[in-house]
Coordinates of C-alpha atoms and ligand atoms in Angstrom, one line a residue:
M1 CA 12.1 -1.3 -25.4
T2 CA 10.2 1.8 -25.8
S3 CA 10.1 4.6 -23.3
F4 CA 7.1 5.2 -21.1
T5 CA 6.1 7.4 -18.2
L6 CA 4.3 6.5 -15.0
H7 CA 2.7 8.8 -12.5
G8 CA 2.5 8.6 -8.7
I9 CA 2.6 10.7 -5.5
P10 CA 5.8 12.7 -5.0
V11 CA 7.1 12.1 -1.5
S12 CA 10.8 13.0 -1.6
R13 CA 12.3 15.6 -3.8
G14 CA 15.0 15.6 -6.4
I15 CA 16.0 13.7 -9.5
A16 CA 17.3 10.2 -9.5
I17 CA 18.7 8.5 -12.6
G18 CA 19.6 4.8 -12.4
R19 CA 18.8 1.2 -13.1
A20 CA 15.9 -0.6 -11.6
H21 CA 16.4 -3.1 -8.7
I22 CA 13.1 -4.9 -8.2
L23 CA 12.3 -6.2 -4.7
A24 CA 10.2 -9.3 -4.4
P25 CA 6.6 -8.9 -3.2
A26 CA 6.4 -9.2 0.5
A27 CA 3.0 -10.7 0.6
L28 CA 1.5 -13.7 -1.2
D29 CA 0.3 -11.5 -3.9
V30 CA 1.0 -13.1 -7.3
Q31 CA 0.0 -13.3 -10.9
H32 CA -2.7 -15.8 -11.8
Y33 CA -2.9 -17.4 -15.2
L34 CA -3.6 -20.8 -16.8
I35 CA -0.9 -22.6 -18.7
A36 CA -1.2 -24.8 -21.8
D37 CA -1.1 -28.6 -21.8
D38 CA 2.4 -28.7 -23.2
Q39 CA 3.7 -26.3 -20.6
V40 CA 2.7 -28.3 -17.6
E41 CA 5.9 -30.3 -17.0
A42 CA 8.1 -27.2 -17.5
E43 CA 6.0 -25.3 -14.9
V44 CA 6.3 -28.3 -12.5
A45 CA 10.0 -28.3 -13.0
R46 CA 10.2 -24.5 -12.4
L47 CA 8.5 -25.0 -9.0
Q48 CA 10.7 -28.0 -8.1
C49 CA 13.8 -25.9 -8.9
A50 CA 12.6 -23.1 -6.7
I51 CA 11.9 -25.6 -3.8
T52 CA 15.4 -27.1 -4.2
A53 CA 16.9 -23.6 -4.2
V54 CA 15.2 -22.7 -1.0
H55 CA 16.4 -25.9 0.6
A56 CA 20.0 -24.8 -0.3
E57 CA 19.3 -21.3 0.9
L58 CA 18.1 -22.6 4.3
Q59 CA 21.1 -24.8 4.6
T60 CA 23.4 -21.8 3.9
I61 CA 21.7 -19.7 6.5
W62 CA 22.1 -22.6 9.0
N63 CA 25.8 -23.0 8.2
E64 CA 26.4 -19.3 8.5
L65 CA 24.7 -18.8 11.9
P66 CA 27.0 -16.9 14.2
Q67 CA 28.4 -18.8 17.2
D68 CA 26.5 -16.7 19.7
A69 CA 23.2 -16.9 17.8
P70 CA 20.3 -17.8 20.1
A71 CA 19.4 -21.5 20.0
E72 CA 15.9 -20.8 18.8
L73 CA 17.2 -19.4 15.6
G74 CA 18.6 -22.8 14.5
A75 CA 15.4 -24.5 15.6
F76 CA 13.5 -22.0 13.6
I77 CA 15.4 -22.8 10.4
D78 CA 14.9 -26.5 11.1
V79 CA 11.2 -26.0 11.3
H80 CA 11.2 -24.2 8.0
A81 CA 13.2 -27.0 6.3
L82 CA 10.8 -29.6 7.7
I83 CA 7.8 -27.7 6.4
L84 CA 9.5 -27.4 3.0
S85 CA 10.1 -31.1 2.8
D86 CA 6.5 -32.0 3.7
P87 CA 4.5 -33.4 0.8
M88 CA 1.8 -30.8 1.5
I89 CA 4.3 -28.1 0.3
S90 CA 6.7 -30.1 -1.9
E91 CA 4.1 -32.2 -3.8
M92 CA 0.6 -30.9 -3.5
P93 CA 1.3 -27.7 -5.5
L94 CA 2.8 -29.8 -8.3
D95 CA -0.5 -31.8 -8.4
I96 CA -2.4 -28.5 -8.6
I97 CA -0.3 -27.4 -11.7
R98 CA -1.0 -30.8 -13.3
S99 CA -4.7 -31.0 -12.5
R100 CA -5.8 -27.3 -12.7
Y101 CA -3.3 -25.9 -15.1
Y102 CA -2.4 -23.1 -12.7
N103 CA 0.9 -21.3 -13.1
A104 CA 3.5 -22.3 -10.4
E105 CA 3.0 -19.2 -8.2
W106 CA -0.7 -19.5 -8.3
A107 CA -0.6 -23.2 -7.5
L108 CA 1.8 -22.6 -4.5
V109 CA -0.3 -19.8 -3.1
T110 CA -3.5 -21.8 -3.4
Q111 CA -2.0 -24.6 -1.4
I112 CA -0.5 -22.2 1.2
E113 CA -3.8 -20.5 1.7
E114 CA -5.6 -23.9 2.0
L115 CA -3.1 -25.0 4.7
S116 CA -3.3 -21.6 6.5
S117 CA -7.1 -21.9 6.8
Q118 CA -6.8 -25.5 8.1
F119 CA -4.3 -24.2 10.7
E120 CA -6.6 -21.4 11.8
E121 CA -9.1 -24.0 12.9
I122 CA -6.6 -25.8 15.2
E123 CA -7.4 -25.3 18.9
D124 CA -3.9 -25.6 20.2
A125 CA -2.5 -22.0 20.1
Y126 CA 1.1 -23.1 19.5
L127 CA 0.2 -25.2 16.5
R128 CA -2.1 -22.5 15.2
E129 CA 0.7 -20.1 15.2
R130 CA 2.8 -22.3 12.9
K131 CA 0.6 -20.8 10.1
A132 CA 3.0 -17.9 10.0
D133 CA 5.9 -20.4 9.4
I134 CA 4.1 -22.0 6.5
Q135 CA 3.5 -18.6 5.0
Q136 CA 7.1 -17.5 5.4
V137 CA 8.3 -20.7 3.7
G138 CA 5.8 -20.0 1.0
E139 CA 7.1 -16.5 0.5
R140 CA 10.7 -17.9 0.3
V141 CA 9.7 -20.2 -2.5
L142 CA 7.8 -17.5 -4.3
K143 CA 10.9 -15.3 -4.2
A144 CA 12.9 -18.1 -5.6
L145 CA 10.3 -18.5 -8.3
T146 CA 10.1 -14.9 -9.4
G147 CA 13.9 -14.7 -9.3
S148 CA 13.9 -11.4 -7.5
A149 CA 16.0 -10.8 -4.6
N150 CA 14.4 -9.7 -1.4
F151 CA 17.4 -7.9 0.0
L152 CA 19.4 -5.2 -1.5
P153 CA 22.9 -6.2 -2.6
K154 CA 25.6 -4.8 -0.4
V155 CA 27.5 -2.2 -2.4
D156 CA 30.8 -0.6 -1.7
G157 CA 30.3 2.9 -3.0
N158 CA 31.8 2.1 -6.5
E159 CA 30.5 3.9 -9.4
G160 CA 27.6 1.6 -10.4
S161 CA 26.1 1.3 -7.0
A162 CA 25.0 4.9 -6.6
S163 CA 22.7 4.5 -9.6
M164 CA 20.5 1.8 -8.3
I165 CA 16.8 2.6 -7.9
V166 CA 14.6 0.3 -5.8
V167 CA 11.2 -0.7 -7.2
A168 CA 8.8 -2.6 -4.9
H169 CA 5.1 -3.2 -4.4
D170 CA 5.5 -1.7 -1.0
I171 CA 8.3 -1.1 1.5
S172 CA 7.6 -1.2 5.2
P173 CA 9.3 1.4 7.4
A174 CA 11.2 -1.5 8.9
D175 CA 12.4 -2.6 5.5
M176 CA 13.5 0.9 4.8
L177 CA 16.0 0.5 7.6
Q178 CA 18.1 -1.8 5.4
F179 CA 18.5 1.1 3.0
R180 CA 20.4 3.2 5.5
D181 CA 23.6 1.3 4.9
R182 CA 23.1 0.6 1.3
A183 CA 23.9 3.1 -1.4
F184 CA 21.0 3.7 -3.8
S185 CA 19.6 6.7 -5.4
G186 CA 15.8 6.5 -5.3
F187 CA 12.8 4.4 -4.8
I188 CA 9.4 3.7 -6.3
T189 CA 6.5 1.8 -4.9
D190 CA 3.1 0.7 -6.2
V191 CA 1.3 1.8 -3.1
G192 CA 1.7 4.3 -0.3
G193 CA 0.8 7.9 0.6
Q194 CA 2.4 11.2 1.0
N195 CA 2.9 10.9 4.7
S196 CA 3.2 7.2 5.2
H197 CA 6.2 6.4 7.4
T198 CA 7.9 4.8 4.5
A199 CA 7.7 8.2 2.7
I200 CA 9.0 10.0 5.8
V201 CA 12.0 7.7 6.0
A202 CA 12.7 8.4 2.4
R203 CA 12.7 12.1 3.0
S204 CA 15.0 11.6 6.0
L205 CA 17.4 9.7 3.8
D206 CA 17.1 12.6 1.4
I207 CA 16.6 10.5 -1.7
P208 CA 14.1 11.1 -4.5
A209 CA 11.0 8.9 -4.2
T210 CA 7.6 8.4 -5.7
V211 CA 4.9 6.2 -4.2
G212 CA 1.5 5.1 -5.3
V213 CA 2.8 4.4 -8.9
S214 CA 0.2 1.7 -9.7
N215 CA 1.7 -1.5 -11.0
A216 CA 5.2 0.0 -11.2
S217 CA 6.7 -3.2 -9.8
T218 CA 5.2 -5.3 -12.6
L219 CA 5.6 -2.8 -15.5
I220 CA 9.2 -2.1 -14.7
E221 CA 11.8 -4.8 -15.3
Q222 CA 15.0 -5.6 -13.5
G223 CA 17.8 -3.5 -14.9
D224 CA 15.5 -1.0 -16.8
W225 CA 16.9 2.6 -16.9
L226 CA 14.8 4.9 -14.8
I227 CA 14.4 8.6 -14.0
I228 CA 12.5 9.6 -10.9
D229 CA 11.3 13.2 -10.7
G230 CA 10.6 13.3 -7.0
D231 CA 9.2 16.8 -7.3
A232 CA 6.5 15.9 -9.8
G233 CA 5.9 12.3 -8.9
V234 CA 6.9 11.1 -12.4
V235 CA 8.9 8.0 -13.4
V236 CA 10.3 7.7 -16.9
V237 CA 11.1 4.2 -17.9
D238 CA 13.9 3.7 -20.5
P239 CA 14.2 7.4 -21.3
T240 CA 15.4 8.6 -24.7
S241 CA 18.8 10.3 -24.7
V242 CA 17.1 13.7 -25.2
V243 CA 14.9 13.2 -22.1
L244 CA 17.9 11.9 -20.2
D245 CA 19.9 15.0 -21.0
Q246 CA 17.0 17.3 -19.9
Y247 CA 16.8 15.6 -16.5
R248 CA 20.6 15.5 -16.0
E249 CA 20.5 19.3 -16.5
K250 CA 17.7 19.7 -14.0
Q251 CA 19.5 17.5 -11.6
A252 CA 22.7 19.6 -11.9
R253 CA 20.6 22.8 -11.3
Q254 CA 19.1 21.3 -8.1
I255 CA 22.6 20.4 -6.8
R256 CA 23.8 23.9 -7.5
E257 CA 20.8 25.4 -5.6
R258 CA 21.4 23.1 -2.6
K259 CA 25.0 24.2 -2.5
K260 CA 23.8 27.8 -2.3
L261 CA 21.6 26.9 0.7
G262 CA 24.7 25.5 2.4
K263 CA 25.9 29.0 2.9
L264 CA 23.0 29.6 5.4
K265 CA 24.2 27.0 7.9
K266 CA 25.8 29.5 10.2
M267 CA 23.3 32.3 9.8
P268 CA 21.0 33.0 12.8
S269 CA 17.4 32.0 12.0
V270 CA 15.6 35.3 12.3
T271 CA 12.8 36.9 10.2
L272 CA 13.2 40.3 8.5
D273 CA 11.5 42.0 11.5
G274 CA 14.0 40.4 13.9
T275 CA 12.0 37.6 15.4
A276 CA 14.1 34.5 16.3
I277 CA 12.7 31.2 15.0
T278 CA 13.7 27.9 16.5
L279 CA 14.6 25.2 13.9
L280 CA 14.7 21.7 15.2
A281 CA 15.4 18.3 13.6
N282 CA 13.3 15.1 13.3
I283 CA 15.4 11.9 13.7
E284 CA 14.9 8.2 13.7
F285 CA 18.2 7.1 15.1
P286 CA 20.9 8.6 17.3
D287 CA 23.3 8.6 14.4
D288 CA 21.0 11.1 12.6
C289 CA 22.2 13.7 15.1
A290 CA 25.2 14.3 12.9
H291 CA 23.0 15.5 10.1
A292 CA 21.0 17.7 12.5
M293 CA 24.2 19.3 13.9
D294 CA 25.6 19.8 10.4
A295 CA 22.4 21.6 9.2
G296 CA 22.7 23.9 12.3
A297 CA 19.6 22.6 14.1
H298 CA 18.9 24.1 17.5
G299 CA 18.1 20.7 18.9
I300 CA 16.0 17.6 18.2
G301 CA 12.3 18.3 18.1
L302 CA 11.2 14.7 17.4
F303 CA 13.2 11.5 18.0
R304 CA 10.9 8.8 16.7
S305 CA 12.0 6.2 19.3
E306 CA 9.9 3.4 17.7
F307 CA 12.6 2.9 15.1
L308 CA 14.7 1.3 17.8
F309 CA 11.9 -1.2 18.2
M310 CA 11.7 -2.2 14.5
G311 CA 13.8 -4.4 12.3
R312 CA 14.8 -6.6 15.3
T313 CA 14.4 -10.0 13.6
G314 CA 17.6 -11.9 14.6
H315 CA 18.2 -9.9 17.8
A316 CA 18.4 -11.9 21.0
H317 CA 15.6 -9.7 22.5
K318 CA 12.4 -8.9 20.8
L319 CA 12.3 -5.5 22.5
P320 CA 15.3 -3.3 23.1
T321 CA 16.3 -3.6 26.8
E322 CA 16.5 -0.7 29.2
D323 CA 20.3 -0.5 28.8
E324 CA 20.1 -0.8 25.0
Q325 CA 17.6 2.1 24.9
F326 CA 19.6 4.1 27.5
E327 CA 22.7 3.9 25.3
S328 CA 20.8 5.1 22.3
Y329 CA 19.2 8.0 24.1
K330 CA 22.4 9.0 25.7
K331 CA 24.2 8.8 22.4
A332 CA 21.8 11.3 20.9
V333 CA 22.0 13.7 23.9
V334 CA 25.8 13.6 23.9
A335 CA 25.9 14.1 20.1
M336 CA 23.7 17.2 20.4
K337 CA 26.2 18.9 22.7
G338 CA 23.8 20.6 25.1
R339 CA 21.1 21.3 22.6
P340 CA 17.7 19.8 23.7
V341 CA 16.6 16.3 22.5
T342 CA 12.9 15.7 22.4
I343 CA 12.4 11.9 22.7
R344 CA 8.9 10.7 21.7
T345 CA 7.8 7.6 23.5
L346 CA 7.1 4.5 21.5
D347 CA 4.6 5.3 18.7
I348 CA 4.1 1.8 17.4
G349 CA 1.1 0.5 15.5
A350 CA -0.8 1.5 12.3
D351 CA 1.9 1.7 9.5
K352 CA 4.7 1.0 12.0
P353 CA 3.9 -2.5 13.2
M354 CA 6.2 -4.4 15.6
D355 CA 8.1 -7.2 13.9
F356 CA 6.8 -9.8 16.3
A357 CA 3.3 -8.7 16.9
E358 CA 0.8 -9.8 14.3
Q359 CA -1.3 -6.8 13.3
T360 CA -4.8 -7.9 14.2
A361 CA -6.5 -4.5 14.6
L362 CA -9.5 -4.1 12.3
N363 CA -8.5 -0.6 11.6
P364 CA -4.9 -0.1 12.7
A365 CA -4.8 3.7 12.4
L366 CA -7.7 3.9 14.9
G367 CA -6.5 1.0 17.0
L368 CA -4.2 0.3 19.9
R369 CA -1.3 2.5 18.7
A370 CA 1.2 4.8 20.4
I371 CA 0.3 5.8 24.0
R372 CA -2.7 3.5 23.9
F373 CA -0.4 0.6 23.3
C374 CA 2.1 1.7 25.9
L375 CA -0.5 2.1 28.6
S376 CA -1.7 -1.4 27.8
E377 CA 1.9 -2.7 28.2
P378 CA 3.0 -1.0 31.4
Q379 CA 6.1 -3.1 31.8
M380 CA 7.4 -2.3 28.4
F381 CA 6.5 1.4 28.8
M382 CA 8.2 1.6 32.2
T383 CA 11.4 0.2 30.7
Q384 CA 11.4 3.0 28.1
L385 CA 10.6 5.7 30.7
R386 CA 13.4 4.6 32.9
A387 CA 15.9 4.5 30.0
I388 CA 14.9 8.1 28.9
L389 CA 15.1 9.4 32.4
R390 CA 18.5 7.8 32.9
A391 CA 19.8 9.4 29.7
S392 CA 18.5 12.8 31.0
A393 CA 21.5 12.9 33.4
F394 CA 23.7 13.4 30.4
G395 CA 22.1 16.4 28.8
P396 CA 18.8 18.2 28.2
I397 CA 16.0 15.8 27.3
K398 CA 12.3 16.5 26.8
L399 CA 9.7 13.7 26.9
L400 CA 7.0 13.8 24.2
I401 CA 3.9 11.6 24.4
P402 CA 2.1 10.6 21.1
M403 CA -1.6 10.2 20.4
L404 CA -3.1 11.6 23.6
A405 CA -6.8 12.4 23.6
H406 CA -8.2 11.9 27.0
A407 CA -7.4 13.5 30.4
F408 CA -7.1 10.1 32.0
E409 CA -4.4 9.1 29.5
I410 CA -2.4 12.1 30.4
D411 CA -2.9 11.4 34.1
Q412 CA -1.9 7.7 33.8
T413 CA 1.2 8.6 31.8
L414 CA 2.2 11.2 34.3
A415 CA 1.7 8.7 37.1
M416 CA 3.9 6.2 35.4
I417 CA 6.6 8.8 34.9
A418 CA 6.4 9.7 38.6
Q419 CA 6.7 6.0 39.4
A420 CA 9.8 5.6 37.1
K421 CA 11.4 8.6 38.9
A422 CA 10.6 7.1 42.3
Q423 CA 12.2 3.8 41.3
L424 CA 15.4 5.5 40.0
R425 CA 15.6 7.7 43.2
E426 CA 15.4 4.6 45.3
E427 CA 18.1 2.9 43.2
K428 CA 20.2 6.1 43.5
I429 CA 20.3 6.5 39.8
K430 CA 20.7 10.1 38.5
F431 CA 18.1 11.8 36.2
D432 CA 16.8 15.3 35.5
P433 CA 14.1 15.8 38.1
V434 CA 12.5 18.7 36.1
L435 CA 12.6 17.0 32.7
P436 CA 9.8 18.7 30.6
I437 CA 6.9 16.5 29.5
G438 CA 4.8 17.4 26.5
A439 CA 2.0 16.1 24.3
M440 CA 1.7 15.6 20.6
I441 CA -1.4 17.3 19.4
E442 CA -2.4 15.0 16.6
I443 CA -6.0 13.9 17.3
P444 CA -8.7 16.6 16.6
A445 CA -10.1 15.9 20.1
A446 CA -6.9 17.0 21.6
A447 CA -6.7 20.2 19.5
L448 CA -10.3 21.0 20.6
T449 CA -9.6 20.5 24.3
L450 CA -6.3 22.2 24.8
P451 CA -6.9 23.5 28.3
L452 CA -6.8 19.9 29.5
F453 CA -3.3 19.6 28.1
I454 CA -2.0 23.0 29.0
K455 CA -3.0 22.5 32.7
R456 CA -1.1 19.2 32.9
L457 CA 1.9 19.5 30.6
D458 CA 5.0 21.7 29.9
F459 CA 4.9 21.9 26.1
L460 CA 3.0 20.8 23.0
S461 CA 4.0 19.7 19.5
I462 CA 1.5 19.5 16.7
G463 CA 1.7 16.3 14.6
T464 CA 0.2 17.5 11.4
N465 CA 0.5 14.1 9.7
D466 CA -1.9 12.5 12.0
L467 CA -3.9 15.6 12.7
I468 CA -4.7 15.8 9.0
Q469 CA -5.4 12.0 8.7
Y470 CA -7.8 12.1 11.6
T471 CA -9.5 15.4 10.8
L472 CA -10.2 14.4 7.2
A473 CA -10.8 10.6 8.0
I474 CA -8.3 9.4 5.4
D475 CA -5.7 6.8 6.0
R476 CA -2.3 8.4 5.4
V477 CA -0.9 5.2 3.8
D478 CA -3.7 4.5 1.4
H479 CA -2.9 5.8 -2.0
E480 CA -6.5 5.6 -3.1
V481 CA -7.5 8.4 -0.9
A482 CA -4.1 10.3 -1.1
H483 CA -5.8 13.0 -3.2
L484 CA -8.0 13.9 -0.2
Y485 CA -5.0 14.5 2.0
N486 CA -4.9 18.3 2.2
P487 CA -3.0 20.4 4.7
L488 CA -4.9 23.4 3.4
H489 CA -8.4 22.1 4.2
P490 CA -10.1 24.8 6.2
A491 CA -10.8 22.4 9.0
V492 CA -7.1 21.6 9.3
L493 CA -6.2 25.3 9.1
Y494 CA -8.8 26.0 11.9
L495 CA -7.3 23.4 14.2
L496 CA -3.8 24.5 13.5
S497 CA -4.3 28.2 14.0
T498 CA -6.5 27.9 17.1
T499 CA -4.0 25.4 18.7
I500 CA -1.0 27.7 18.1
A501 CA -3.0 30.8 19.3
I502 CA -4.3 29.2 22.5
A503 CA -0.9 27.8 23.4
A504 CA 0.8 31.1 22.7
K505 CA -1.7 33.0 24.8
A506 CA -1.2 30.5 27.7
G507 CA 2.6 31.0 27.3
V508 CA 3.1 27.3 26.6
E509 CA 5.8 26.3 24.2
I510 CA 4.4 24.9 20.9
S511 CA 6.0 23.5 17.8
V512 CA 5.0 21.7 14.7
C513 CA 6.8 18.4 14.0
G514 CA 4.7 16.9 11.2
E515 CA 5.8 17.1 7.6
M516 CA 4.1 20.5 7.2
A517 CA 7.0 22.0 9.2
G518 CA 9.5 21.0 6.5
D519 CA 7.4 22.1 3.6
T520 CA 8.6 25.5 2.3
Q521 CA 5.2 26.2 0.8
M522 CA 3.8 26.2 4.3
T523 CA 6.5 28.1 6.1
R524 CA 5.0 31.6 5.8
L525 CA 1.5 30.4 6.6
L526 CA 2.7 28.8 9.8
L527 CA 4.8 31.9 10.7
G528 CA 1.7 34.0 10.1
M529 CA -0.3 31.8 12.5
G530 CA 2.2 32.6 15.2
L531 CA 4.4 29.5 15.1
R532 CA 8.0 30.1 16.3
E533 CA 9.3 26.6 16.5
F534 CA 9.5 24.2 13.6
S535 CA 10.8 20.6 13.6
M536 CA 11.7 18.8 10.4
H537 CA 14.1 16.5 8.6
P538 CA 17.6 17.9 8.7
S539 CA 17.6 17.8 4.9
Q540 CA 14.8 20.5 4.8
L541 CA 16.2 22.8 7.4
L542 CA 18.1 25.2 5.3
A543 CA 15.4 25.6 2.7
V544 CA 12.9 26.5 5.5
K545 CA 15.5 28.8 7.0
N546 CA 15.8 30.5 3.6
E547 CA 12.1 31.2 3.7
I548 CA 12.3 32.5 7.3
L549 CA 15.2 34.9 6.4
N550 CA 13.0 36.5 3.8
S551 CA 9.8 36.7 5.8
D552 CA 8.4 39.8 7.6
L553 CA 5.9 38.9 10.4
N554 CA 4.5 42.5 10.3
V555 CA 3.1 41.7 6.8
L556 CA 2.5 37.9 7.2
T557 CA 0.5 38.1 10.4
P558 CA -2.5 40.2 9.2
A559 CA -2.5 38.4 5.8
T560 CA -2.7 35.1 7.5
R561 CA -5.5 36.2 9.8
K562 CA -7.6 36.9 6.6
I563 CA -6.9 33.3 5.4
S564 CA -8.5 31.9 8.5
R565 CA -11.8 33.5 7.5
L566 CA -11.8 31.7 4.1
Y567 CA -13.6 28.5 3.3
E568 CA -13.4 28.1 -0.5
P569 CA -10.4 25.9 -1.5
K570 CA -9.6 28.1 -4.5
A571 CA -9.5 31.3 -2.4
I572 CA -7.4 29.5 0.3
N573 CA -4.9 28.2 -2.3
E574 CA -4.6 31.6 -3.9
A575 CA -4.2 33.4 -0.6
V576 CA -1.4 31.0 0.5
E577 CA 0.3 31.5 -2.9
Q578 CA 0.1 35.2 -2.3
L579 CA 1.8 34.9 1.1
R580 CA 4.8 33.5 -0.7
L581 CA 5.1 36.6 -2.8
L582 CA 4.9 39.1 0.1
Ligands
PEP1 C1 2.7 13.4 13.0 O1 1.7 12.7 13.2 O2 2.6 14.5 12.4 C2 4.0 13.0 13.5 C3 5.0 13.9 13.6 O3 4.2 11.8 14.0 P1 4.3 10.5 13.0 O4 4.4 11.0 11.6 O5 5.5 9.7 13.4 O6 3.0 9.8 13.2
MG2 MG1 1.8 11.0 14.5

């Protein structure tokens, strides 16, 4: 095979070299082609084989159900086996192959779609929902047909395992969870944007990744040798030995540079002029606190609690219970040994859907996500608030609310927190009565009406990922508009600098916890705007600290003021580059 190169969006730095492990498509998105007369029976046999394989697979899952598995799980598998045996699935697609000459995948998907639309018209809500079961069975057969495994093989840290690179059409943040306990060295997807949550998780795992590589999952074959250059967003398929050597050398250089940064761990984070800068960590799970401590973080600036609510298929409870959440929050607080832990309340929706809730919003990024969802589900929200408050008896916790835009949302949230406190008081359960409450500033409307927030809350944290998405009206997960995602757009810089300045003037603590905070190219700009608190992935912390140690605010502050008067992109880019040379 000849070597070729693919281009995408770089989302997580570093070089990865390894063999491709292709993940099956998650959706019913397949190739469509017509087959010749003499291929019909072979195609029919291929589909029959896949159906038989899925029967066997379901049987194995049934046999291996743990003793304490909820009864519904067995019933659920039975339903799938019944659907699979129904002639509508086991025979109709074969007829489609014979009569229309469709390839097996196309025939199967045609029939599933036909059945799904019939189910949509059923009045009985329970039966209507069985549509999802039919689609899941269809997906299983498709996976058997394409021969690609949906799950990553478990690996035990032997030599070969570390060189596995995952290639997929898309990976949901929930699917990324399974990567946490599997060794692999990089990932590539056909779709996705710079600040999609999938990309954010890749960065937190600290593995090279490139997304938005159009057709990667069809062009790359199982077992192909791959190089990911996560800095440039380049993927080299079946590299020549010369190219391989060049990248190995680059990889070794990067490892040496990282080692050098390791020496900064114990150094205080102060600028050349002596200003102390707080460096906090973003985490998804309590176990990530170990990385945060290791990197020398002053605390947790963003605990994305929604990850506790994802990947729960197979759990007895769809949502984590109050006790389950309490244990997780307590674990984080204890692990941080007295350093503050900022827990953000559930930010579900948009590109972080719940496993069990079907995404029906017409425009999920503008829909019922984060605090909007929580306020519409008061019982669920109350459970989380109680769990967080209970954990606050074990160490310093700060409560952070995502996606606020309206005064009444803040007031309703504060009223619910007061109610949770009153309940705990009555039950004689301990909590921190003065636990600080803060808001994410991530909707332009919030950035433009800061006095509403400052009056009601104790601290603010700018979520630049969403602030950029909503200011520039581009979906952060859509690779077709990824080129428009620009942290240096003058409108973004205006909102950032005014928000930091107004908060500082009011004496309200303010941080940035979006991806900009961990981007070393932005460190000096943010320092110059007056930012003194940065929250980022632990893996970025030392590189940002290195920038801070070499920055002089007496020089940066006036230079940054000049940038805020610029509008032309070229002039802004040049001025930001200049900051890095000061
Ligand atoms: C942000 O929007 O910048 C942020 C930190 O939150 P998330 O990326 O989880 O939406
Ligand atoms: Mg956000």
